[in-house]
PDB file of C-alpha atoms and ligand atoms in Angstrom:
ATOM      1  CA  MET A   1     -16.889  34.829  36.713  1.00  0.00           C
ATOM      2  CA  VAL A   2     -19.555  37.093  34.689  1.00  0.00           C
ATOM      3  CA  GLU A   3     -21.877  38.210  36.414  1.00  0.00           C
ATOM      4  CA  LEU A   4     -25.089  36.404  38.020  1.00  0.00           C
ATOM      5  CA  LEU A   5     -28.776  37.360  36.591  1.00  0.00           C
ATOM      6  CA  GLU A   6     -30.799  35.569  39.066  1.00  0.00           C
ATOM      7  CA  PRO A   7     -29.093  35.878  42.288  1.00  0.00           C
ATOM      8  CA  THR A   8     -31.260  33.141  44.487  1.00  0.00           C
ATOM      9  CA  LEU A   9     -33.623  30.530  44.189  1.00  0.00           C
ATOM     10  CA  GLN A  10     -37.315  30.335  46.502  1.00  0.00           C
ATOM     11  CA  SER A  11     -38.379  26.803  46.103  1.00  0.00           C
ATOM     12  CA  PRO A  12     -38.229  23.117  43.414  1.00  0.00           C
ATOM     13  CA  GLU A  13     -41.388  24.693  41.113  1.00  0.00           C
ATOM     14  CA  ALA A  14     -38.920  28.178  40.656  1.00  0.00           C
ATOM     15  CA  VAL A  15     -35.889  25.622  39.655  1.00  0.00           C
ATOM     16  CA  LEU A  16     -37.265  24.402  37.375  1.00  0.00           C
ATOM     17  CA  GLN A  17     -39.500  27.143  36.032  1.00  0.00           C
ATOM     18  CA  LEU A  18     -35.696  28.510  35.648  1.00  0.00           C
ATOM     19  CA  LEU A  19     -35.181  25.836  33.789  1.00  0.00           C
ATOM     20  CA  SER A  20     -38.229  25.966  31.426  1.00  0.00           C
ATOM     21  CA  THR A  21     -38.796  30.162  30.694  1.00  0.00           C
ATOM     22  CA  ARG A  22     -34.930  30.519  30.007  1.00  0.00           C
ATOM     23  CA  GLY A  23     -33.682  26.660  28.602  1.00  0.00           C
ATOM     24  CA  GLY A  24     -35.270  27.843  24.987  1.00  0.00           C
ATOM     25  CA  ASP A  25     -32.209  29.220  23.203  1.00  0.00           C
ATOM     26  CA  SER A  26     -30.502  26.481  20.937  1.00  0.00           C
ATOM     27  CA  TYR A  27     -27.465  24.598  23.379  1.00  0.00           C
ATOM     28  CA  PHE A  28     -24.040  25.737  22.025  1.00  0.00           C
ATOM     29  CA  GLY A  29     -24.130  24.511  17.659  1.00  0.00           C
ATOM     30  CA  GLU A  30     -26.072  21.423  19.323  1.00  0.00           C
ATOM     31  CA  PRO A  31     -29.382  20.619  17.496  1.00  0.00           C
ATOM     32  CA  VAL A  32     -31.124  21.173  21.073  1.00  0.00           C
ATOM     33  CA  THR A  33     -32.294  23.731  23.161  1.00  0.00           C
ATOM     34  CA  VAL A  34     -30.743  24.515  27.510  1.00  0.00           C
ATOM     35  CA  LEU A  35     -33.858  22.338  28.259  1.00  0.00           C
ATOM     36  CA  GLU A  36     -33.865  19.799  25.902  1.00  0.00           C
ATOM     37  CA  HIS A  37     -29.918  19.009  26.643  1.00  0.00           C
ATOM     38  CA  CYS A  38     -30.962  19.018  30.647  1.00  0.00           C
ATOM     39  CA  LEU A  39     -34.132  16.811  29.948  1.00  0.00           C
ATOM     40  CA  GLN A  40     -32.829  14.175  27.603  1.00  0.00           C
ATOM     41  CA  ALA A  41     -29.212  14.274  30.178  1.00  0.00           C
ATOM     42  CA  ALA A  42     -31.823  12.951  33.349  1.00  0.00           C
ATOM     43  CA  HIS A  43     -34.028  11.066  30.870  1.00  0.00           C
ATOM     44  CA  PHE A  44     -30.822   8.954  30.305  1.00  0.00           C
ATOM     45  CA  ALA A  45     -30.031   9.382  34.202  1.00  0.00           C
ATOM     46  CA  THR A  46     -33.671   7.774  34.847  1.00  0.00           C
ATOM     47  CA  ALA A  47     -33.103   5.053  32.061  1.00  0.00           C
ATOM     48  CA  ASP A  48     -29.938   3.831  33.867  1.00  0.00           C
ATOM     49  CA  ALA A  49     -31.678   3.927  37.240  1.00  0.00           C
ATOM     50  CA  ARG A  50     -29.225   6.316  38.878  1.00  0.00           C
ATOM     51  CA  SER A  51     -29.503   7.614  42.531  1.00  0.00           C
ATOM     52  CA  PRO A  52     -32.145  10.519  42.971  1.00  0.00           C
ATOM     53  CA  GLU A  53     -29.263  13.124  43.387  1.00  0.00           C
ATOM     54  CA  LEU A  54     -27.430  12.100  39.915  1.00  0.00           C
ATOM     55  CA  ILE A  55     -31.073  12.096  38.788  1.00  0.00           C
ATOM     56  CA  VAL A  56     -31.457  15.986  39.328  1.00  0.00           C
ATOM     57  CA  ALA A  57     -27.900  16.015  38.929  1.00  0.00           C
ATOM     58  CA  ALA A  58     -27.852  15.734  35.227  1.00  0.00           C
ATOM     59  CA  LEU A  59     -31.515  17.677  35.221  1.00  0.00           C
ATOM     60  CA  LEU A  60     -29.541  21.002  36.732  1.00  0.00           C
ATOM     61  CA  HIS A  61     -25.805  20.596  34.771  1.00  0.00           C
ATOM     62  CA  ASP A  62     -26.181  23.282  32.936  1.00  0.00           C
ATOM     63  CA  LEU A  63     -28.182  25.475  34.954  1.00  0.00           C
ATOM     64  CA  GLY A  64     -25.390  28.168  35.173  1.00  0.00           C
ATOM     65  CA  HIS A  65     -25.960  28.959  31.729  1.00  0.00           C
ATOM     66  CA  LEU A  66     -28.909  30.596  32.236  1.00  0.00           C
ATOM     67  CA  LEU A  67     -27.522  32.339  34.764  1.00  0.00           C
ATOM     68  CA  HIS A  68     -25.653  34.576  32.377  1.00  0.00           C
ATOM     69  CA  ASP A  69     -26.018  37.225  30.139  1.00  0.00           C
ATOM     70  CA  ALA A  70     -22.926  36.442  28.319  1.00  0.00           C
ATOM     71  CA  GLY A  71     -24.493  35.033  25.404  1.00  0.00           C
ATOM     72  CA  GLU A  72     -25.134  31.347  23.460  1.00  0.00           C
ATOM     73  CA  ASN A  73     -21.917  31.750  22.412  1.00  0.00           C
ATOM     74  CA  VAL A  74     -20.027  32.662  24.787  1.00  0.00           C
ATOM     75  CA  ALA A  75     -16.948  30.513  24.249  1.00  0.00           C
ATOM     76  CA  ASP A  76     -16.792  31.709  20.315  1.00  0.00           C
ATOM     77  CA  HIS A  77     -15.482  34.984  22.099  1.00  0.00           C
ATOM     78  CA  GLY A  78     -12.677  33.118  24.067  1.00  0.00           C
ATOM     79  CA  ILE A  79     -14.492  33.372  27.219  1.00  0.00           C
ATOM     80  CA  ASP A  80     -15.450  30.243  29.462  1.00  0.00           C
ATOM     81  CA  SER A  81     -18.686  31.247  31.770  1.00  0.00           C
ATOM     82  CA  ARG A  82     -17.664  28.869  35.011  1.00  0.00           C
ATOM     83  CA  HIS A  83     -21.000  27.899  34.374  1.00  0.00           C
ATOM     84  CA  GLU A  84     -20.564  24.748  36.611  1.00  0.00           C
ATOM     85  CA  GLU A  85     -19.441  27.555  39.433  1.00  0.00           C
ATOM     86  CA  LEU A  86     -22.028  29.203  38.623  1.00  0.00           C
ATOM     87  CA  ALA A  87     -24.916  26.965  39.249  1.00  0.00           C
ATOM     88  CA  VAL A  88     -23.116  25.139  42.370  1.00  0.00           C
ATOM     89  CA  HIS A  89     -23.105  28.986  43.926  1.00  0.00           C
ATOM     90  CA  LEU A  90     -27.050  29.071  43.983  1.00  0.00           C
ATOM     91  CA  LEU A  91     -28.216  25.299  44.085  1.00  0.00           C
ATOM     92  CA  GLY A  92     -25.084  24.329  47.225  1.00  0.00           C
ATOM     93  CA  GLN A  93     -27.977  26.797  49.002  1.00  0.00           C
ATOM     94  CA  HIS A  94     -30.232  24.569  48.497  1.00  0.00           C
ATOM     95  CA  LEU A  95     -29.192  21.038  47.764  1.00  0.00           C
ATOM     96  CA  PRO A  96     -26.755  17.963  48.875  1.00  0.00           C
ATOM     97  CA  PRO A  97     -23.411  18.194  47.891  1.00  0.00           C
ATOM     98  CA  SER A  98     -24.146  14.849  45.776  1.00  0.00           C
ATOM     99  CA  VAL A  99     -26.488  16.426  43.889  1.00  0.00           C
ATOM    100  CA  THR A 100     -23.553  20.081  43.348  1.00  0.00           C
ATOM    101  CA  GLU A 101     -20.453  18.169  43.289  1.00  0.00           C
ATOM    102  CA  PRO A 102     -21.386  16.483  40.407  1.00  0.00           C
ATOM    103  CA  ILE A 103     -22.310  19.311  38.850  1.00  0.00           C
ATOM    104  CA  ARG A 104     -19.222  21.812  40.336  1.00  0.00           C
ATOM    105  CA  LEU A 105     -16.940  18.593  38.168  1.00  0.00           C
ATOM    106  CA  HIS A 106     -18.845  18.125  35.401  1.00  0.00           C
ATOM    107  CA  VAL A 107     -16.898  20.081  33.581  1.00  0.00           C
ATOM    108  CA  ALA A 108     -13.439  18.764  35.709  1.00  0.00           C
ATOM    109  CA  ALA A 109     -15.055  15.457  34.250  1.00  0.00           C
ATOM    110  CA  LYS A 110     -14.824  16.122  30.391  1.00  0.00           C
ATOM    111  CA  ARG A 111     -10.926  17.590  30.744  1.00  0.00           C
ATOM    112  CA  TYR A 112     -10.355  14.019  32.803  1.00  0.00           C
ATOM    113  CA  LEU A 113     -12.329  11.723  30.060  1.00  0.00           C
ATOM    114  CA  CYS A 114     -10.295  13.730  27.732  1.00  0.00           C
ATOM    115  CA  SER A 115      -6.787  12.249  29.310  1.00  0.00           C
ATOM    116  CA  THR A 116      -7.693   8.478  29.889  1.00  0.00           C
ATOM    117  CA  ASP A 117      -9.834   8.289  27.015  1.00  0.00           C
ATOM    118  CA  PRO A 118      -9.341   9.012  23.015  1.00  0.00           C
ATOM    119  CA  ALA A 119     -12.441   7.192  21.814  1.00  0.00           C
ATOM    120  CA  TYR A 120     -13.866  10.065  24.043  1.00  0.00           C
ATOM    121  CA  LEU A 121     -11.846  12.493  22.914  1.00  0.00           C
ATOM    122  CA  ALA A 122     -12.339  12.091  19.114  1.00  0.00           C
ATOM    123  CA  GLU A 123     -15.629  12.483  19.558  1.00  0.00           C
ATOM    124  CA  LEU A 124     -16.228  15.531  20.955  1.00  0.00           C
ATOM    125  CA  SER A 125     -17.778  18.067  19.068  1.00  0.00           C
ATOM    126  CA  PRO A 126     -16.479  21.070  17.900  1.00  0.00           C
ATOM    127  CA  SER A 127     -18.230  23.132  19.971  1.00  0.00           C
ATOM    128  CA  SER A 128     -17.502  20.664  22.886  1.00  0.00           C
ATOM    129  CA  LEU A 129     -13.389  20.968  21.483  1.00  0.00           C
ATOM    130  CA  LEU A 130     -13.479  24.728  21.765  1.00  0.00           C
ATOM    131  CA  SER A 131     -14.827  24.850  25.462  1.00  0.00           C
ATOM    132  CA  LEU A 132     -11.973  22.375  26.103  1.00  0.00           C
ATOM    133  CA  SER A 133      -9.530  24.237  25.261  1.00  0.00           C
ATOM    134  CA  LEU A 134     -10.725  27.647  27.847  1.00  0.00           C
ATOM    135  CA  GLN A 135     -11.467  24.735  30.273  1.00  0.00           C
ATOM    136  CA  GLY A 136      -7.550  24.059  29.833  1.00  0.00           C
ATOM    137  CA  GLY A 137      -7.809  21.124  27.693  1.00  0.00           C
ATOM    138  CA  PRO A 138      -7.333  17.658  28.551  1.00  0.00           C
ATOM    139  CA  MET A 139      -5.862  16.675  32.186  1.00  0.00           C
ATOM    140  CA  THR A 140      -2.245  15.365  33.040  1.00  0.00           C
ATOM    141  CA  ALA A 141      -1.510  11.860  34.525  1.00  0.00           C
ATOM    142  CA  SER A 142      -1.719  13.311  37.315  1.00  0.00           C
ATOM    143  CA  GLU A 143      -4.220  15.465  37.134  1.00  0.00           C
ATOM    144  CA  ALA A 144      -6.261  12.821  36.166  1.00  0.00           C
ATOM    145  CA  ALA A 145      -5.511  10.667  39.194  1.00  0.00           C
ATOM    146  CA  SER A 146      -6.027  13.200  41.868  1.00  0.00           C
ATOM    147  CA  PHE A 147      -9.187  14.141  39.954  1.00  0.00           C
ATOM    148  CA  LEU A 148      -9.919  10.339  40.754  1.00  0.00           C
ATOM    149  CA  ALA A 149      -9.731  10.247  44.041  1.00  0.00           C
ATOM    150  CA  GLY A 150     -11.773  12.988  45.436  1.00  0.00           C
ATOM    151  CA  PRO A 151     -15.205  12.817  46.540  1.00  0.00           C
ATOM    152  CA  PHE A 152     -17.895  12.330  43.995  1.00  0.00           C
ATOM    153  CA  ALA A 153     -15.442  11.844  40.499  1.00  0.00           C
ATOM    154  CA  LEU A 154     -17.280   9.297  39.956  1.00  0.00           C
ATOM    155  CA  ASP A 155     -20.819  10.616  39.533  1.00  0.00           C
ATOM    156  CA  ALA A 156     -19.184  13.162  37.850  1.00  0.00           C
ATOM    157  CA  VAL A 157     -17.765  11.116  35.239  1.00  0.00           C
ATOM    158  CA  ILE A 158     -21.113  10.024  34.539  1.00  0.00           C
ATOM    159  CA  LEU A 159     -23.478  12.358  34.070  1.00  0.00           C
ATOM    160  CA  ARG A 160     -20.608  13.448  31.786  1.00  0.00           C
ATOM    161  CA  ARG A 161     -21.384  10.483  29.789  1.00  0.00           C
ATOM    162  CA  TYR A 162     -25.480  11.955  29.842  1.00  0.00           C
ATOM    163  CA  ASP A 163     -24.362  15.278  28.584  1.00  0.00           C
ATOM    164  CA  ASP A 164     -22.598  14.178  26.095  1.00  0.00           C
ATOM    165  CA  ALA A 165     -25.413  12.230  24.674  1.00  0.00           C
ATOM    166  CA  ALA A 166     -28.204  14.674  25.395  1.00  0.00           C
ATOM    167  CA  LYS A 167     -27.937  15.995  21.873  1.00  0.00           C
ATOM    168  CA  ILE A 168     -30.563  14.341  20.258  1.00  0.00           C
ATOM    169  CA  GLU A 169     -32.327  16.182  18.081  1.00  0.00           C
ATOM    170  CA  GLY A 170     -36.086  15.684  18.012  1.00  0.00           C
ATOM    171  CA  LEU A 171     -35.716  12.862  21.396  1.00  0.00           C
ATOM    172  CA  GLN A 172     -38.891  12.963  22.774  1.00  0.00           C
ATOM    173  CA  VAL A 173     -38.816  12.831  26.848  1.00  0.00           C
ATOM    174  CA  PRO A 174     -40.577  13.835  30.117  1.00  0.00           C
ATOM    175  CA  GLY A 175     -41.022  17.150  30.550  1.00  0.00           C
ATOM    176  CA  PRO A 176     -39.468  18.939  33.759  1.00  0.00           C
ATOM    177  CA  GLU A 177     -42.129  17.799  35.690  1.00  0.00           C
ATOM    178  CA  ALA A 178     -40.981  14.603  36.123  1.00  0.00           C
ATOM    179  CA  TYR A 179     -37.929  15.576  37.892  1.00  0.00           C
ATOM    180  CA  LEU A 180     -39.936  17.814  40.651  1.00  0.00           C
ATOM    181  CA  ASP A 181     -40.746  15.300  43.304  1.00  0.00           C
ATOM    182  CA  HIS A 182     -36.956  13.687  43.003  1.00  0.00           C
ATOM    183  CA  VAL A 183     -36.224  18.396  43.134  1.00  0.00           C
ATOM    184  CA  LYS A 184     -38.268  18.678  46.193  1.00  0.00           C
ATOM    185  CA  ALA A 185     -37.400  15.833  48.636  1.00  0.00           C
ATOM    186  CA  LEU A 186     -33.542  16.510  48.260  1.00  0.00           C
ATOM    187  CA  TRP A 187     -34.557  19.944  48.960  1.00  0.00           C
ATOM    188  CA  LEU A 188     -32.774  21.728  51.645  1.00  0.00           C
TER     189      LEU A 188
HETATM  190 FE1  LIG B 201     -24.778  19.975  29.497  1.00  0.00          FE
END
C-alpha cells in the first residue's frame, strides 16, 4: 500500500474540506476533476433516491486517491494504489460499514461487472481498462458468485454504476456542502 498523506480525519467538515481542496486534479485521463467526479456520483445516487449511506459512499468512494502522493497517473506506472483500502482505513473510524463496505468493494464490483456484463466491459474507458488489468482483471465465475454472496455487494455494484457514469464534462451538480447533513448524521 502506498503511504497515507492524512493520518486522521477530525470531523465531517474536514472530510468535505479534503475533497474540496485536494480534489482539483483531473480524474485519470477523464474530462472531470476528482471532485467533480465524486460530486456527480453523489448526485446520481441522490437523484435515484438512494439511502444516505449510499449517497455518502458515492461522494467519498475515491477519497483514497487524495490520500496518497503516488500521482494522478499512478496506473500508467503499473501501480495499483489500492485507493479503496486507503479510504476505508481512514473513514472506517468514523463511518459505518454501510458506507465504507461499498467503498471498499467498488473496485471488486468493477471486476464483477466485467465478468458478468459484456456490455459493461465493452464500455470501459481506456484508463479504466488499464487499471482493471492492475486490479486483477475480470472475476472468474466462482469469484463472481462468492462476491455477490457477500454483504454490501449489491450496494457496491450500484455505486460502481454511478462511478462509471460520473465522468460528464461540464455537468452542473450541487457542491460538497449539499452532503454535510448526511455525513454528520452518519458520523460515529
Ligand atoms: Fe471513481
